[in-house]
Tab-separated table of C-alpha atoms in Angstrom:
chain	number	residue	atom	x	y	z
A	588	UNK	CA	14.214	41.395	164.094
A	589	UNK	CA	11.069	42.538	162.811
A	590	UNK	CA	10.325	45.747	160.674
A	591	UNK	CA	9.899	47.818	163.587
A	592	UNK	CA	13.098	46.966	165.229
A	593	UNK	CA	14.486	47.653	161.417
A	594	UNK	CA	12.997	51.477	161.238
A	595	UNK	CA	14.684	52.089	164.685
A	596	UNK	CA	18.012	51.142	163.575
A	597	UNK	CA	17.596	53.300	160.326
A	598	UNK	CA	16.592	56.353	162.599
A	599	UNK	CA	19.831	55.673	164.773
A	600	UNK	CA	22.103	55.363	161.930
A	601	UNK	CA	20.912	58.620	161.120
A	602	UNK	CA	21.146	60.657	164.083
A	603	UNK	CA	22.786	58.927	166.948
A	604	UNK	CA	21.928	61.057	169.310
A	605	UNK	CA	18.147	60.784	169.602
A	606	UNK	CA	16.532	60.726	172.827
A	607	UNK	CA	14.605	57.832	173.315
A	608	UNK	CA	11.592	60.432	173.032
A	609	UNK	CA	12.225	61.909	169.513
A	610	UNK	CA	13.469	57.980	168.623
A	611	UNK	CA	10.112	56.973	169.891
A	612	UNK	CA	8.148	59.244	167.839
A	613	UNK	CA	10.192	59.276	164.479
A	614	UNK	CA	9.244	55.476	164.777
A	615	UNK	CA	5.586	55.983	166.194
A	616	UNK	CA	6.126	54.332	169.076
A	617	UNK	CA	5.480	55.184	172.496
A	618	UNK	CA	8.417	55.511	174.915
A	619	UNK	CA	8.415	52.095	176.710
A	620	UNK	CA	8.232	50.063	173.832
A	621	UNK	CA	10.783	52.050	172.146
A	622	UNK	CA	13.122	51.740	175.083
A	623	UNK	CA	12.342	47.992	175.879
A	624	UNK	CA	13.211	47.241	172.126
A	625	UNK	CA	16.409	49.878	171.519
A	626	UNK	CA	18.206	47.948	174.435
A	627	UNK	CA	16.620	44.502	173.074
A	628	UNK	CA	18.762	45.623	170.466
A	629	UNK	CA	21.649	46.400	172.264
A	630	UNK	CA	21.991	43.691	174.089
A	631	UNK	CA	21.488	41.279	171.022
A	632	UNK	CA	24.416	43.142	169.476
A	633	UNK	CA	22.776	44.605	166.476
A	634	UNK	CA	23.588	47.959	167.963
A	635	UNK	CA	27.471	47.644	168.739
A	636	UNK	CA	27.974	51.494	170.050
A	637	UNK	CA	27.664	54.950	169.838
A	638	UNK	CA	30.160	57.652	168.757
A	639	UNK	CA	30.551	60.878	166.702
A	640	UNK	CA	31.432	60.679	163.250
A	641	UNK	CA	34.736	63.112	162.860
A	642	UNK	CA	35.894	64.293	159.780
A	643	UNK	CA	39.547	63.718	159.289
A	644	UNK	CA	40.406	66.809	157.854
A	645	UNK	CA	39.076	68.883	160.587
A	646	UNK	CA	42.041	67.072	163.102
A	647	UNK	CA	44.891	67.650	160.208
A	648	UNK	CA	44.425	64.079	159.051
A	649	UNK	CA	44.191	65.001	155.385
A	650	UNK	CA	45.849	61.798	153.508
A	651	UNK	CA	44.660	58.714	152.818
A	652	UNK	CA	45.705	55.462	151.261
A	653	UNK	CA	44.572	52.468	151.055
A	654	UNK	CA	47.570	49.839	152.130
A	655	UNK	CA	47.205	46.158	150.192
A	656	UNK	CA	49.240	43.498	152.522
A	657	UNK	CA	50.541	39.931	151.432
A	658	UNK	CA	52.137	37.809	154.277
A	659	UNK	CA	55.064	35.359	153.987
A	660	UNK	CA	52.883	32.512	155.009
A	661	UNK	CA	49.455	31.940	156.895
A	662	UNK	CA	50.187	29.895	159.690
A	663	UNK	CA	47.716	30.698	162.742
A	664	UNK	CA	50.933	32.336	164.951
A	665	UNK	CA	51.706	34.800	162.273
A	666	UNK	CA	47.613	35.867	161.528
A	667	UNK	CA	47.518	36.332	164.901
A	668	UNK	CA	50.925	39.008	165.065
A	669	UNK	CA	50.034	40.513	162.367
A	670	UNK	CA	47.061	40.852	163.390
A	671	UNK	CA	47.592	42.446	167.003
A	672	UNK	CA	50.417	44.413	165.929
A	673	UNK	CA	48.387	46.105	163.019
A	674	UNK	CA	45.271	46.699	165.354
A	675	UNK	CA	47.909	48.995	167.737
A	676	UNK	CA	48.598	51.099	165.076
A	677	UNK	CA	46.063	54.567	165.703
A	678	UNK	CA	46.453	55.635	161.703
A	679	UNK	CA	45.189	52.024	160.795
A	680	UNK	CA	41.683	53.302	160.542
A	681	UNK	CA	40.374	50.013	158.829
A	682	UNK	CA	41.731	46.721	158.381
A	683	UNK	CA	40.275	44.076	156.731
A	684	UNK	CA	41.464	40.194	156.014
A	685	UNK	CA	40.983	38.938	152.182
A	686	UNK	CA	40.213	35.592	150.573
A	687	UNK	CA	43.121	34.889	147.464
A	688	UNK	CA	45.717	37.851	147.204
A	689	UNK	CA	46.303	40.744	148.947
A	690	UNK	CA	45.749	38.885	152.471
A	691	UNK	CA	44.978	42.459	154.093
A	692	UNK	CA	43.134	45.843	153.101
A	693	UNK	CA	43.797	48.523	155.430
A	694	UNK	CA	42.839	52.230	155.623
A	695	UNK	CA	45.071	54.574	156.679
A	696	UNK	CA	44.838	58.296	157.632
A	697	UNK	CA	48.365	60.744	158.069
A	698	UNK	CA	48.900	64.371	158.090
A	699	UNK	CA	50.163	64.204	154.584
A	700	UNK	CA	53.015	62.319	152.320
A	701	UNK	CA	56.043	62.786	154.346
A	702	UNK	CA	54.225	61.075	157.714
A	703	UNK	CA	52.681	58.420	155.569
A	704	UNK	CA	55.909	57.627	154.122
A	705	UNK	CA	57.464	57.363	157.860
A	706	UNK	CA	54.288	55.495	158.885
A	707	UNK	CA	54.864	53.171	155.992
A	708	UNK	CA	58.354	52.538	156.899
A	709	UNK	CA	58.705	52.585	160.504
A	710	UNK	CA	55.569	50.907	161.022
A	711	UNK	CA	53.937	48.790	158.151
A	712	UNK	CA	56.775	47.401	156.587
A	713	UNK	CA	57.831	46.201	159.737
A	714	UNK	CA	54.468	44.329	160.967
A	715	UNK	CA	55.199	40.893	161.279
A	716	UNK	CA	55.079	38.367	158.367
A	717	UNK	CA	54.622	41.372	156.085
A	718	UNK	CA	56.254	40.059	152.577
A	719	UNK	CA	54.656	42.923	150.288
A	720	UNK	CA	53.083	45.838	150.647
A	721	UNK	CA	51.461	47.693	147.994
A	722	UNK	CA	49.859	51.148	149.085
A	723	UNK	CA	46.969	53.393	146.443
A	724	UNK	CA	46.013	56.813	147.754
A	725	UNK	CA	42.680	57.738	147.993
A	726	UNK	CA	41.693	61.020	145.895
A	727	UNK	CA	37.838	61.592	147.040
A	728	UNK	CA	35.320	59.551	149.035
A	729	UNK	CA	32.340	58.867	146.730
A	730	UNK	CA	30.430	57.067	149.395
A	731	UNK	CA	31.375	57.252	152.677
A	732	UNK	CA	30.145	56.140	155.851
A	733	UNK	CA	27.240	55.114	154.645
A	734	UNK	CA	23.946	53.731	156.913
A	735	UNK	CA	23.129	49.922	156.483
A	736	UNK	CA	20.328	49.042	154.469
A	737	UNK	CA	17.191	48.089	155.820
């Protein structure tokens, strides 16, 4: 990846929805090259998708928290179910697996307090292997979605 390929990806991440002709002058390139190298890029991976950034609010998703899970134990069976089962779960917006303690970080977007509460009981609490979970709601976004660095 060279710096070229680099200033295309930083245009992208900024407005996804560039024709290849605006992309290809924003970079100052002309449109072959730019083509040849955004699906270069594609097809190496490096650009994983396209899709519009939707503000939560705006679809009555205005609570957040931030859910901190500890399994029972960590053999490969049980990573894998909890894993599965918390990747079906549509207000699991994020989910990430720790090193140490918590073993999980996931995001999580409801209505409000009374359907996170019923997601956190009906649903969480009852992914399997779960021993603990420990849940902090999330008052503002200081930096959110935020484009890679070059």
């Amino acid at each position: 990846m060279d710096a070229m390929d680099r200033k295309i990806l930083a245009e992208l991440q900024q407005d996804g929805r560039l024709t290849v002709t605006e992309l290809a002058d924003r970079v100052r390139l002309s449109v072959s090259p730019c083509h040849r190298r955004l699906r270069d890029l594609e097809r190496a991976g490096a650009i994983r998708g396209y899709r519009a950034v939707v503000d939560p609010a705006a679809v009555g998703l205005n609570f957040e928290a931030l859910v901190f899970a500890t399994l029972r134990w960590e053999d490969p069976d049980t990573v894998t179910a909890f894993e599965e089962a918390v990747a079906a779960v549509p207000h699991v917006l994020q989910a990430q697996r720790l090193f140490g303690e918590p073993d999980y970080l996931l995001r999580v977007a409801t209505a409000d307090l009374p359907a996170f509460q019923q997601l956190y009981d009906q649903r969480l609490a009852r992914l399997p292997g779960v021993q603990r979970l420990t849940s902090t709601l999330v008052m503002k976004h200081v930096v959110d979605d935020r484009p890679l660095p070059q």
